[in-house]
Short mmCIF file of C-alpha atoms and ligand atoms in Angstrom, two decimals:
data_model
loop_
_atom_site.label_atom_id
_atom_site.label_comp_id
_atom_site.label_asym_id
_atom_site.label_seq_id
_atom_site.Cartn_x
_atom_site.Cartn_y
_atom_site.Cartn_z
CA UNK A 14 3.74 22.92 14.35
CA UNK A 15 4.04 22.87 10.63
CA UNK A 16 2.30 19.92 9.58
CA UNK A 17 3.84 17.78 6.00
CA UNK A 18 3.75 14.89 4.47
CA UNK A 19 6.69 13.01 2.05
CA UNK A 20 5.76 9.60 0.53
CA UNK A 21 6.76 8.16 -2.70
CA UNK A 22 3.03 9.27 -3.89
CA UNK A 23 2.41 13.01 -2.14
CA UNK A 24 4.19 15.57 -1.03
CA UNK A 25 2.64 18.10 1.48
CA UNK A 26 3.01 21.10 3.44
CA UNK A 27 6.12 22.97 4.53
CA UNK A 28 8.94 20.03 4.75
CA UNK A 29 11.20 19.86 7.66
CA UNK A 30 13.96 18.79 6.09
CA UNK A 31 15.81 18.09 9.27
CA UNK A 32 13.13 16.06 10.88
CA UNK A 33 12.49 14.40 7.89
CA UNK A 34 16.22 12.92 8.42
CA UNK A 35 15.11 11.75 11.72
CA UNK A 36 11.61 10.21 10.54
CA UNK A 37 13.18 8.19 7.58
CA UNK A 38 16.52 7.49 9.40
CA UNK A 39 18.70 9.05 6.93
CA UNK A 40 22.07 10.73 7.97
CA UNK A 41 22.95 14.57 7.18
CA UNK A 42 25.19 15.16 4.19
CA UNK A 43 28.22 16.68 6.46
CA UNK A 44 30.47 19.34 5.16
CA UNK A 45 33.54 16.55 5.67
CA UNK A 46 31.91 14.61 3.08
CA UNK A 47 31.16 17.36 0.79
CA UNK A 48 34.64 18.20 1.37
CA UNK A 49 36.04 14.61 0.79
CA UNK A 50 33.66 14.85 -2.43
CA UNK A 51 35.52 17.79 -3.89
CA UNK A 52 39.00 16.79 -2.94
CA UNK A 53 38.34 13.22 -4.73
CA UNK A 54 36.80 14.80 -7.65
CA UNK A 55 39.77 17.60 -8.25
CA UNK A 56 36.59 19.67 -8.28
CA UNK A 57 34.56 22.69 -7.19
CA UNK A 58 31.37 21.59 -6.21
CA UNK A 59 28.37 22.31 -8.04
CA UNK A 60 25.32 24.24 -6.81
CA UNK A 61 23.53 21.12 -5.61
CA UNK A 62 25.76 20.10 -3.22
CA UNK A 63 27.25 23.54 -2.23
CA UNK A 64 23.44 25.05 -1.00
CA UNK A 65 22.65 21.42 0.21
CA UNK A 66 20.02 20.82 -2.19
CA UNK A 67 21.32 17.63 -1.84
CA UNK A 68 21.17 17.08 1.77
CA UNK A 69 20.77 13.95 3.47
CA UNK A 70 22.60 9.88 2.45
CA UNK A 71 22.75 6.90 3.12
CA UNK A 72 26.17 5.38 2.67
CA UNK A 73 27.56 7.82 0.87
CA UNK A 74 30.81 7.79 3.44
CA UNK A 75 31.00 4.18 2.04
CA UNK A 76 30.29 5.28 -1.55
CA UNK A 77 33.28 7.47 -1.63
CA UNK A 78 35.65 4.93 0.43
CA UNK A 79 34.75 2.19 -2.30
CA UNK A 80 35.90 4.83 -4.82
CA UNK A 81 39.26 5.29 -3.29
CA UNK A 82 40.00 2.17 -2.64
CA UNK A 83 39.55 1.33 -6.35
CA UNK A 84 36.11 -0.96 -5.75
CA UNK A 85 34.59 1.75 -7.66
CA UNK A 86 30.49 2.20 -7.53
CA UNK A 87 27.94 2.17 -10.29
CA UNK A 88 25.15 4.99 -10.34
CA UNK A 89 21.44 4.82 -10.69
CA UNK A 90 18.19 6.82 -10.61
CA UNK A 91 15.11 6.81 -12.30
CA UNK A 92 11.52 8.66 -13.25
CA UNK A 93 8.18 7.56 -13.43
CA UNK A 94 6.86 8.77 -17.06
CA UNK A 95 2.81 9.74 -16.00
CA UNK A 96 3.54 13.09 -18.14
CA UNK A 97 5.59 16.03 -18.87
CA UNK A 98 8.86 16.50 -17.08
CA UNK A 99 9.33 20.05 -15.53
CA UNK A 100 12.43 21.93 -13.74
CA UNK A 101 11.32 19.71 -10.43
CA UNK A 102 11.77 16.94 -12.39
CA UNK A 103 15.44 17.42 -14.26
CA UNK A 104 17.12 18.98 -11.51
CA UNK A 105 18.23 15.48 -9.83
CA UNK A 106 19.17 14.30 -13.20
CA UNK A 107 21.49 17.30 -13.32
CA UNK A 108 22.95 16.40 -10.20
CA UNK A 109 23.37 13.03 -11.18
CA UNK A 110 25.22 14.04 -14.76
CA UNK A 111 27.99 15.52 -12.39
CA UNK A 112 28.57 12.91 -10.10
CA UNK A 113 28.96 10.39 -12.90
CA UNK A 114 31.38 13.16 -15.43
CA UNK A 115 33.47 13.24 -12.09
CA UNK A 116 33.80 9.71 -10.99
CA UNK A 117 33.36 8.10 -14.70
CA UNK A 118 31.09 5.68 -13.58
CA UNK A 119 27.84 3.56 -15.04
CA UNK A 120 24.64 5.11 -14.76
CA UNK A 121 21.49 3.16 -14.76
CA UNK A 122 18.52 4.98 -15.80
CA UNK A 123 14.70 3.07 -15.07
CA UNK A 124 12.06 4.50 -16.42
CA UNK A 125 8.75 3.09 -15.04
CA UNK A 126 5.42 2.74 -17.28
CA UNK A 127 4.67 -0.20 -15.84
CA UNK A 128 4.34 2.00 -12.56
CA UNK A 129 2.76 4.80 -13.72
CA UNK A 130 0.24 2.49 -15.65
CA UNK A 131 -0.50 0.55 -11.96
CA UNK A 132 -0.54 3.48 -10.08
CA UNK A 133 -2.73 5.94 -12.08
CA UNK A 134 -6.24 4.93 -12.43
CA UNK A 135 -6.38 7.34 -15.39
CA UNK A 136 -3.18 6.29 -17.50
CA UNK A 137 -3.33 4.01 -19.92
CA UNK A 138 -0.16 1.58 -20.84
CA UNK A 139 -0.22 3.87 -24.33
CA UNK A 140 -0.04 7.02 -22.31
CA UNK A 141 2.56 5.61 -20.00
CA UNK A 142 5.01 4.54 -22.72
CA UNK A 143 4.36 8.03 -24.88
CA UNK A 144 5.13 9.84 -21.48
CA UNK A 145 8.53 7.35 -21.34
CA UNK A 146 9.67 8.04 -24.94
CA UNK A 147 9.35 12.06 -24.19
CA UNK A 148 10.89 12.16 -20.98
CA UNK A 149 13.79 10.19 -21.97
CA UNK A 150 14.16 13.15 -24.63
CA UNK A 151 14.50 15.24 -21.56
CA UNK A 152 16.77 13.20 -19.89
CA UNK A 153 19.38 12.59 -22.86
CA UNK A 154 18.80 16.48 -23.07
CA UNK A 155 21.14 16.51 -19.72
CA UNK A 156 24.13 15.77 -21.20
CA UNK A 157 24.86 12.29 -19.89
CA UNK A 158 28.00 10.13 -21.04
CA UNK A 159 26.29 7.81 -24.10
CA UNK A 160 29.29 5.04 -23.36
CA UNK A 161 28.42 4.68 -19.62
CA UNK A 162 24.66 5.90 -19.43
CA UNK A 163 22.28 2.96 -20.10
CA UNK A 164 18.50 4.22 -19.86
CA UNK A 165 15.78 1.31 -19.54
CA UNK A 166 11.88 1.29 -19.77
CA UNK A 167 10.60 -1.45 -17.66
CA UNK A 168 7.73 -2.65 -20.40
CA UNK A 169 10.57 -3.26 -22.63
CA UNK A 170 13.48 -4.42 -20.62
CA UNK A 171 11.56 -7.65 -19.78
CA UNK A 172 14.79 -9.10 -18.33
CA UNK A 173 14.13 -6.50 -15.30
CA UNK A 174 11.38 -8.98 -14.42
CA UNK A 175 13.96 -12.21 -14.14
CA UNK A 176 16.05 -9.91 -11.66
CA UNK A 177 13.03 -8.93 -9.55
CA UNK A 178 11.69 -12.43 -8.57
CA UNK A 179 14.20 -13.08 -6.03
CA UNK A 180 13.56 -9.84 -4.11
CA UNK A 181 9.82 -10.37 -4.95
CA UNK A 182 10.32 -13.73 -2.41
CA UNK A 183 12.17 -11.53 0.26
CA UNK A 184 9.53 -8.87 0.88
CA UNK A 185 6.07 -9.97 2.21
CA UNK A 186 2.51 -8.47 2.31
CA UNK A 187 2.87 -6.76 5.48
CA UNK A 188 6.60 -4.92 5.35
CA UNK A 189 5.12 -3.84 1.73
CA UNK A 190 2.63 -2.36 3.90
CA UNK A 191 3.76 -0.82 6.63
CA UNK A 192 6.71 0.98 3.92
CA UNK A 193 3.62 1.99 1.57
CA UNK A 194 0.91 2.00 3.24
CA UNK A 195 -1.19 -0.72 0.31
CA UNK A 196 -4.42 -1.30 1.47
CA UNK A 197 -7.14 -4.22 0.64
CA UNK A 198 -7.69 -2.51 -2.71
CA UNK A 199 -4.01 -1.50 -3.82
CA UNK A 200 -3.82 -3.80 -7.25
CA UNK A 201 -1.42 -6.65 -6.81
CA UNK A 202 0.42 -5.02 -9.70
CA UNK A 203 1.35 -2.27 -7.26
CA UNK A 204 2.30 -4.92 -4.38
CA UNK A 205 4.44 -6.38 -6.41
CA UNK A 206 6.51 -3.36 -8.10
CA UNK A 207 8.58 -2.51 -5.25
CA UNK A 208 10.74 -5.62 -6.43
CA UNK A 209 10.76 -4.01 -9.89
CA UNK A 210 12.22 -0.48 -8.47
CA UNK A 211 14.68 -2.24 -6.10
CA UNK A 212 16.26 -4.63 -9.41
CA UNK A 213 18.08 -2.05 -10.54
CA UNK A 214 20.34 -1.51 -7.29
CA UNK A 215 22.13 -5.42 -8.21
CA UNK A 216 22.80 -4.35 -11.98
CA UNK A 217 26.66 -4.41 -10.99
CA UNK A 218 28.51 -6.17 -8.43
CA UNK A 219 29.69 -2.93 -6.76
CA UNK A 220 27.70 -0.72 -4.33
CA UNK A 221 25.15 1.23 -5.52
CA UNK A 222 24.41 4.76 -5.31
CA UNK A 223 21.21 6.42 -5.65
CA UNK A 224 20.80 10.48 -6.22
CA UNK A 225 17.33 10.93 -5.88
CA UNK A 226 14.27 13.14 -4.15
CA UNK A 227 13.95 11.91 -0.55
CA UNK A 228 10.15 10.46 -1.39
CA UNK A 229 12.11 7.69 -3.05
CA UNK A 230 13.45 6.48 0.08
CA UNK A 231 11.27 4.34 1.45
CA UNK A 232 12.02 1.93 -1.68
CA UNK A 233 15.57 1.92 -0.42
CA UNK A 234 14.61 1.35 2.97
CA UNK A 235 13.21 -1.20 1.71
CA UNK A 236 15.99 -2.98 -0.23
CA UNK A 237 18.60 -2.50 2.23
CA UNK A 238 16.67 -4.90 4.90
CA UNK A 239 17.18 -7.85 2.15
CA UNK A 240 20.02 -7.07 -0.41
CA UNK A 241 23.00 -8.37 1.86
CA UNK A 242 21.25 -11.86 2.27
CA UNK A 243 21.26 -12.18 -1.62
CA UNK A 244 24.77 -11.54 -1.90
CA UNK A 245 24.69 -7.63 -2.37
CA UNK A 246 25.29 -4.70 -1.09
CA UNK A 247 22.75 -1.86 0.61
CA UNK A 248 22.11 0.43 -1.54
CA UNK A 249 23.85 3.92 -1.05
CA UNK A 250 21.29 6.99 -2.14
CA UNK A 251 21.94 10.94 -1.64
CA UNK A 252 18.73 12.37 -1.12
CA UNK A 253 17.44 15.78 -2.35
CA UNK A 254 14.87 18.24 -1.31
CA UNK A 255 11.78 19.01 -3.40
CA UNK A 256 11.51 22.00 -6.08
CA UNK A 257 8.35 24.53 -5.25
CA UNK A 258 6.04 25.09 -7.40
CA UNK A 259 5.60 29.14 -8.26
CA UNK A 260 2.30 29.60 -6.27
CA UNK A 261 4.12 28.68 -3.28
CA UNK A 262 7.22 26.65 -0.77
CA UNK A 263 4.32 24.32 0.23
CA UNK A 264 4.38 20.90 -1.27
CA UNK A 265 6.48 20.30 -4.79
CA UNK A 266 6.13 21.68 -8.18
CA UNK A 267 3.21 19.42 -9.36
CA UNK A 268 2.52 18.35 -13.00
CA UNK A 269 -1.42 18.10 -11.46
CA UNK A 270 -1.07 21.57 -11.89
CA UNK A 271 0.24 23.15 -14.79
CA UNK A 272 0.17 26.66 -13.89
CA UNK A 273 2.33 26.20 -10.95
CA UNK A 274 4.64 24.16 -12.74
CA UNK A 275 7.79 25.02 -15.84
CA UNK A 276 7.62 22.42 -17.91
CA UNK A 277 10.81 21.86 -20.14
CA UNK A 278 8.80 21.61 -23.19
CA UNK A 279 6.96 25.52 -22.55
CA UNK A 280 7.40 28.07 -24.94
CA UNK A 281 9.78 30.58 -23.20
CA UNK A 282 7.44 33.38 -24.02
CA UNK A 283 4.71 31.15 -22.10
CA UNK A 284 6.86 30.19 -19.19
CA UNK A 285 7.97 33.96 -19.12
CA UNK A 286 4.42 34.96 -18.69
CA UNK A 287 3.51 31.98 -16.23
CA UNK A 288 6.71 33.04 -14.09
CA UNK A 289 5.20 36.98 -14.07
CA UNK A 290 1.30 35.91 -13.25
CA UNK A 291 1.80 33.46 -10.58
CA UNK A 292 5.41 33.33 -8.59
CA UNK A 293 4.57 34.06 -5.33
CA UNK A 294 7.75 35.93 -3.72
CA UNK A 295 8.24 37.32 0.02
CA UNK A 296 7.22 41.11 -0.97
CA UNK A 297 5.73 43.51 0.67
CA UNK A 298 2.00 44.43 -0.11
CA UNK A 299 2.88 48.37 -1.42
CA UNK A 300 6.55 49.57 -3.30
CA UNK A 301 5.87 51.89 0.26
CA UNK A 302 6.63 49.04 2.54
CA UNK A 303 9.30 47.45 0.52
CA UNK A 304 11.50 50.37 0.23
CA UNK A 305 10.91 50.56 4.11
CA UNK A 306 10.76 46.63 5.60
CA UNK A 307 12.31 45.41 2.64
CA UNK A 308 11.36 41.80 1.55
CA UNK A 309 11.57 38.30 2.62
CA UNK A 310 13.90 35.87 0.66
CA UNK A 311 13.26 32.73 2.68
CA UNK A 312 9.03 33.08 1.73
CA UNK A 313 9.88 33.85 -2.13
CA UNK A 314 9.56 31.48 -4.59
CA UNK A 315 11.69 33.27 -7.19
CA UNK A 316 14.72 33.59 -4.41
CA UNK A 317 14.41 29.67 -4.24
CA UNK A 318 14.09 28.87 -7.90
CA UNK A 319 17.55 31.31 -8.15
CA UNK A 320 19.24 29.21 -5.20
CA UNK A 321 17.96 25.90 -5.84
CA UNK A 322 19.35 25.90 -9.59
CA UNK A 323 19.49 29.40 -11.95
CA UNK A 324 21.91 31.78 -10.01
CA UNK A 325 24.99 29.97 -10.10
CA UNK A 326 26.83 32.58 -8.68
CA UNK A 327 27.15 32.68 -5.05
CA UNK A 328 28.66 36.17 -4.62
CA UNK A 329 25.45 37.45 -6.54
CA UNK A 330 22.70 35.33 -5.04
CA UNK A 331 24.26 36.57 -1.47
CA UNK A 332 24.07 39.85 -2.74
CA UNK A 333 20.62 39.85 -4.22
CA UNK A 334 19.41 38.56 -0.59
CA UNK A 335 20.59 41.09 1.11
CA UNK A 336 19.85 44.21 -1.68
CA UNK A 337 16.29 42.46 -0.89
CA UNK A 338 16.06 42.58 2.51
CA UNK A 339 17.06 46.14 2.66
CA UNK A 340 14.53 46.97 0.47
CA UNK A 341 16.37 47.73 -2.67
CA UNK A 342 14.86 45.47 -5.17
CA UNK A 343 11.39 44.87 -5.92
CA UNK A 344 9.82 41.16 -6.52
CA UNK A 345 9.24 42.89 -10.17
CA UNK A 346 13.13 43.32 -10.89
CA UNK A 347 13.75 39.49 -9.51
CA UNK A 348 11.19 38.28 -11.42
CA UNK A 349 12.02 39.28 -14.96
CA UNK A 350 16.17 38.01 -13.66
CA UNK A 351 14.90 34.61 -12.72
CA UNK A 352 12.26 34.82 -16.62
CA UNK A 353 15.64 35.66 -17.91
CA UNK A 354 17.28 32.86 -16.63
CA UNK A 355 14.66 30.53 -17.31
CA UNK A 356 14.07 31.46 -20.93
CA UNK A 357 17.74 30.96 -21.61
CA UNK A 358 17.52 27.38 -20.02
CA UNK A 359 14.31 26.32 -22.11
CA UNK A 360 15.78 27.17 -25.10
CA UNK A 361 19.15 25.92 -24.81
CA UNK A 362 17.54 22.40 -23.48
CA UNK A 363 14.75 22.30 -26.02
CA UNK A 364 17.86 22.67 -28.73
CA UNK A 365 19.16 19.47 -26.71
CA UNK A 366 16.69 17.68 -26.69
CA UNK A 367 15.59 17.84 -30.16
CA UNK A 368 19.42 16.43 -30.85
CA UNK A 369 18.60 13.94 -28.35
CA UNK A 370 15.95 12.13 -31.25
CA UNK A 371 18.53 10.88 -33.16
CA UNK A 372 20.70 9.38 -29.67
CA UNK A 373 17.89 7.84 -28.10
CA UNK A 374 19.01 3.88 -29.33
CA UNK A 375 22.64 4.64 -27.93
CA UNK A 376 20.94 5.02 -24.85
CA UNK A 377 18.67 2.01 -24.64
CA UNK A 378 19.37 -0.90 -22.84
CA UNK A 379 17.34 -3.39 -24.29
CA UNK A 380 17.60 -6.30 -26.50
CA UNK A 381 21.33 -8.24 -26.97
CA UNK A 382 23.38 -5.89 -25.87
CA UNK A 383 21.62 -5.55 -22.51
CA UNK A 384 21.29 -9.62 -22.21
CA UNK A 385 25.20 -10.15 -22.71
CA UNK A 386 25.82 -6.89 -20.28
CA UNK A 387 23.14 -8.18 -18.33
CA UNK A 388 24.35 -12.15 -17.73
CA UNK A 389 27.68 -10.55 -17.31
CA UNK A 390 27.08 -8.67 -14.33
CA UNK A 391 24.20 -10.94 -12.23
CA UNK A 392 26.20 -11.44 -8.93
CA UNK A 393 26.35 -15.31 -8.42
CA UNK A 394 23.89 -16.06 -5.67
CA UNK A 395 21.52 -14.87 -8.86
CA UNK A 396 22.78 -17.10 -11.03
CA UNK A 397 22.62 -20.44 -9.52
N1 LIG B 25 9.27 5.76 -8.70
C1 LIG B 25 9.93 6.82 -9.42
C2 LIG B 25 8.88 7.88 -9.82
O1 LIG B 25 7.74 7.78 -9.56
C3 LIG B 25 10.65 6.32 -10.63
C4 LIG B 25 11.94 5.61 -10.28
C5 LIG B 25 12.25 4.30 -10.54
C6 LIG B 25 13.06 6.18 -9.64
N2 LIG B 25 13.51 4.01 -10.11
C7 LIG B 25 14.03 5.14 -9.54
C8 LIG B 25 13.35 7.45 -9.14
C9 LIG B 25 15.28 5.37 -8.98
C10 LIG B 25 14.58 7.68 -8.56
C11 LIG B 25 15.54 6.64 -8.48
O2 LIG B 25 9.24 8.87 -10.41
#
C-alpha cells in the first residue's frame, strides 16, 4: 500500500526494504554470511551488520570465498560532493572503515564533481570541487588506513577517463535508459557518466566489492551485464538502507533540507537544539497517554538514529525499547540521550577532521604515483 521510490537521484516514501530486494534483484544478507563474516574476521560484528543496516548483496558469498581462498578482494565506494556531508552521509563510510581494518584490503574512494556539476543545474564546477575538498575532510575524518586507502576526484584523476572508454562502448543509449530513466534533454555529460562510476570496479584484478546505499545499485546493475566480457569480474556490493531525516522515517536525511538533516560540520550546541525542535519520535500526544499506552519505537526517529548508529549497546537499546513501550520514558528523556550522543560524535569528528588537513595528499591518488599504480593494475584485455 505504502507507496516509495529509490533511484540513484530520489528517495521517497516509506521503503520496503524487502521488496526493494525483489525489485532490484538483490539477495538478502543471510545470518550464515554474517556469521561466515565474523568467523573470518576473528571479530564481533559491528552495529551495521548486527541490526542489518547493511542488508541486502550481491556477491558477497563470492567476496568472502575469494578471501579464503587467498584471491583476496579490493574495496570501493564513493560520494558525490553537491554539499555538506551529514550522519546519512558518513555512516556507509563507517561501515566501509571496518570491513577494510578487518580484511586489510585496498580501498578506492571516487569522489564525483564531475557528477554533481552534470547533474545539478545549480552547481557550478567551483562549487563541485569546494564541496569535494570538504567532504574528503569528512571522509579522512573516518579513520581509514592512509597505506591502503586511495581517495580520487574525478576532475583531477583524468586517467579515470582512459579507463572509462571501453565501458563507454559497451553500454548504449537505450540500457542507459531504461537503468536511469535519461530522457531527450538529460545532457550527454550525464549519458555518458555511468562509464565514469563503473571505472572504478576494474582498478585491481580481483573482485570488487562495493558497500554502499542501495540507490547506487542500479550503476552496478549496470556494470555487471558487461564487466566479464572485458576480462573482469561483476562487481560484488553490500547494500545499505537509508538514514531518516529527524522530521520523519519517510524518504532519507536530505541536505535539500537543512533542518531535517545533522550535518558533521554543526555546532553541537546547534545540532543539540535542531535534534530538540524537530525529531519526530513515536510519542503519545499527552505525558497522560504515555504513562498509559506507552510509545512507539518503530515510528520514532530518535529510536532509529540510536539503532541505526549511536547506541552501540544492544542490551541497552533492547532495554530502552521496551522501558518505552511500557510507558516509562518520555520522547523528552530519549531525546536529550540521543543530543548526548550526538554532541559527543560532532566533536570528536570535527577534532578529526581538522587533523585530516594536513593528511589529505597521503590520500590522493593523483599524479605519478597513481599512473605507475594505475598501469600496474589495468587487467590485460585493457591494455592491448
Ligand atoms: N553517485 C554517488 C553519489 O551521488 C557517488 C559515487 C561514485 C559512489 N562512486 C560511488 C557512491 C561508489 C557509492 C559507491 O553520491
Amino acid at each position: 500500500m505504502d507507496e516509495f521510490k529509490v533511484t540513484p537521484w530520489d528517495v521517497e516514501g516509506l521503503v520496503d526494504y524487502n521488496k526493494l530486494i525483489e525489485e532490484f534483484g538483490t539477495s538478502p544478507l543471510t545470518d550464515e554470511l554474517l556469521e561466515k563474516t565474523a568467523q573470518l574476521t576473528k571479530s564481533e560484528l559491528p552495529l551495521y551488520f548486527r541490526r542489518r543496516f547493511f542488508f541486502s548483496h550481491r556477491d558477497y558469498d563470492k567476496v568472502l570465498q575469494d578471501y579464503e581462498s587467498g584471491k583476496g578482494f579490493f574495496l570501493y565506494t564513493g560520494r558525490g560532493p553537491s554539499g555538506p556531508m551529514h550522519i546519512g552521509h558518513i555512516i556507509p563510510f563507517f561501515a566501509t572503515k571496518w570491513l577494510q581494518e578487518k580484511f586489510k584490503v585496498n580501498l578506492y574512494i571516487q569522489i564525483t564533481d564531475d557528477e554533481k556539476f552534470l547533474f545539478k543545474d545549480k552547481l557550478t564546477f567551483e562549487d563541485t570541487r569546494y564541496w569535494a575538498y570538504q567532504n574528503i575532510l569528512d571522509i579522512i575524518a573516518v579513520g581509514f588506513d592512509p597505506d591502503r586507502t586511495f581517495i580520487f576526484q574525478d576532475s583531477e584523476f583524468t586517467q579515470i577517463y582512459e579507463m572509462a572508454i571501453p565501458i563507454a562502448k559497451k553500454i548504449n543509449f537505450s540500457m542507459a535508459r531504461a537503468v536511469f530513466g535519461f530522457t531527450e534533454q538529460s545532457k550527454i555529460g550525464m549519458i555518458f557518466y555511468p562509464a565514469i562510476q563503473a571505472a572504478p570496479t576494474f582498478f585491481e584484478k580481483k573482485r570488487c566489492l562495493i558497500p554502499a546505499a542501495i540507490d547506487q545499485d542500479p550503476y552496478w546493475r549496470l556494470q555487471r551485464d558487461f564487466a566479464e566480457s572485458l576480462g573482469y569480474y561483476k562487481t560484488a556490493a553490500l547494500h545499505s538502507k537509508f538514514v531518516p531525516g529527524l522530521m520523519g522515517l519517510e524518504g532519507k536525511m536530505s541536505a535539500s533540507k537543512p533542518e531535517t538533516a545533522v550535518y558533521l560540520t554543526d555546532d553541537p550546541e546547534e545540532a543539540g537544539k535542531k535534534i530538540w525542535k524537530y525529531t519526530l519520535t513515536g510519542g503519545q500526544p499527552t505525558l497522560k497517554e504515555q504513562r498509559e499506552k506507552g510509545g512507539n519505537p518503530e515510528k520514532c526517529v530518535v529510536f532509529k538514529w540510536l539503532e541505526i548508529f549511536f547506541e552501540e549497546d544492544d542490551k541497552k537499546l533492547m532495554e530502552r525499547y521496551h522501558a518505552c513501550k511500557a510507558g516509562e520514558l518520555t520522547c523528552g528523556e530519549c531525546k536529550r540521550y540521543l543530543i548526548k550522543k550526538v554532541q559527543e560524535f560532532l566533536i570528536d569528528h570535527q577534532k578529526k577532521r581538522k587533523e585530516a588537513e594536513k593528511q589529505v595528499e597521503k590520500f590522493k591518488y593523483t599524479g605519478e604515483l597513481a599512473r605507475e599504480q594505475w598501469e600496474r593494475s589495468i587487467p590485460e584485455p585493457l591494455k592491448g
